Amino acid sequence: MAVTIKSEREIELMRESCKILAEVHLKLGEAIKPGISTWEIDHLGENLIRSYGCVPNFLNYNGYPASICVSVNDEVVHGIPSKERILMEGDIVSLDAGLIYKGYHSDAARTYPVGRVSAQAAKLIEVTKQSFFEGIKYARAGCHLHDISNAIDAYCSQYGYGIVRDLVGHGIGTHLHEEPQIPNFRQWRKGIRLRPGMTLAIEPMINMGSCYVEWLDDDWTVVTEDGSLSAHYENTVLITEGDPEILTLLPDQTLI
Ligand code: MF3
Ligand code: CO
């Protein structure tokens, strides 16, 4: 399937889908505290999504068994929620969530500290988030895909972090995953030229140590090979004639 350009009507539906997801994330973030299980986070997330009349798009996607991916510490992405997994003070937790509104998908992820965390963990979370904002400086009509990848890589590499290569961002719209793939690491090929109406899920996954990852026996949970911490930050973004629109942030969250 080729890269899709959304019509004005489709863009409106994407905006609404993403705004609902931003609200879901806000409420999930407020629920993060020591003692909560990753199952409770998923349960809350699924109920929130359905309370807006939307459908969780991760649930049953290629057999994924939950609505929210909850990944703790060295888990990079796609952690499976469990009643036995209780968040503890000092953990970091990545929440990846998505939903479908009137046929249009949204996708976003944030990493949170659980209570007080080490200065190094807090730094990893902050740099990962900032790398997204470095990347979207190039999420503009006329730029090429590799401008985004290269900006994320250049920013994270300064800190000696490992940039995950086995998983990438993606186009999004009537499907959760559309073309193009959006790597977070240095690309020598330019990739496609960005055009207004493209909607992209840009999602750096950054490890404190090695860039290498492994899959657990559940065939979902991705962990760092060296056991180091990992952070994830993702938003669905609209390419416009001017500045990119970060669709999965609420208006007061974009002022950074
Ligand atoms: N945000 C993830 C992505 O972009 C989606 C989760 S994969 C799923 O690929 F299987 F859990 F849906
Ligand atoms: Co995604």
Short mmCIF file of N, CA, C and O and ligand atoms in Angstrom, two decimals, residues 96 107 168-170 176-177 201 203 234, ligand 2:
data_model
loop_
_atom_site.label_atom_id
_atom_site.label_comp_id
_atom_site.label_asym_id
_atom_site.label_seq_id
_atom_site.Cartn_x
_atom_site.Cartn_y
_atom_site.Cartn_z
N ASP A 96 1.97 2.52 25.66
CA ASP A 96 1.71 2.72 24.24
C ASP A 96 0.24 2.41 24.05
O ASP A 96 -0.23 1.34 24.45
N ASP A 107 -2.26 6.73 17.49
CA ASP A 107 -1.21 5.92 18.13
C ASP A 107 -0.27 6.89 18.85
O ASP A 107 0.20 7.86 18.24
N VAL A 168 10.35 0.55 14.18
CA VAL A 168 10.36 1.88 13.55
C VAL A 168 8.99 2.53 13.64
O VAL A 168 8.00 1.86 13.94
N GLY A 169 8.92 3.83 13.37
CA GLY A 169 7.64 4.52 13.24
C GLY A 169 7.00 4.19 11.89
O GLY A 169 7.57 3.44 11.09
N HIS A 170 5.85 4.82 11.65
CA HIS A 170 5.03 4.38 10.50
C HIS A 170 3.99 5.42 10.13
O HIS A 170 3.57 6.22 10.97
N LEU A 176 -3.58 0.94 11.21
CA LEU A 176 -2.62 1.32 12.26
C LEU A 176 -1.23 1.51 11.66
O LEU A 176 -0.53 2.47 12.01
N HIS A 177 -0.85 0.61 10.80
CA HIS A 177 0.47 0.70 10.19
C HIS A 177 0.32 0.90 8.69
O HIS A 177 -0.16 0.02 7.99
N ALA A 201 3.19 8.35 12.49
CA ALA A 201 3.45 8.05 13.90
C ALA A 201 4.96 7.97 14.07
O ALA A 201 5.60 7.04 13.57
N GLU A 203 8.12 7.64 16.50
CA GLU A 203 8.23 7.00 17.81
C GLU A 203 9.62 6.51 18.17
O GLU A 203 9.91 5.32 18.08
N GLU A 234 5.99 8.71 21.54
CA GLU A 234 5.37 8.65 20.20
C GLU A 234 4.17 9.59 20.13
O GLU A 234 3.38 9.67 21.06
CO CO B 2 3.27 3.25 16.53
#
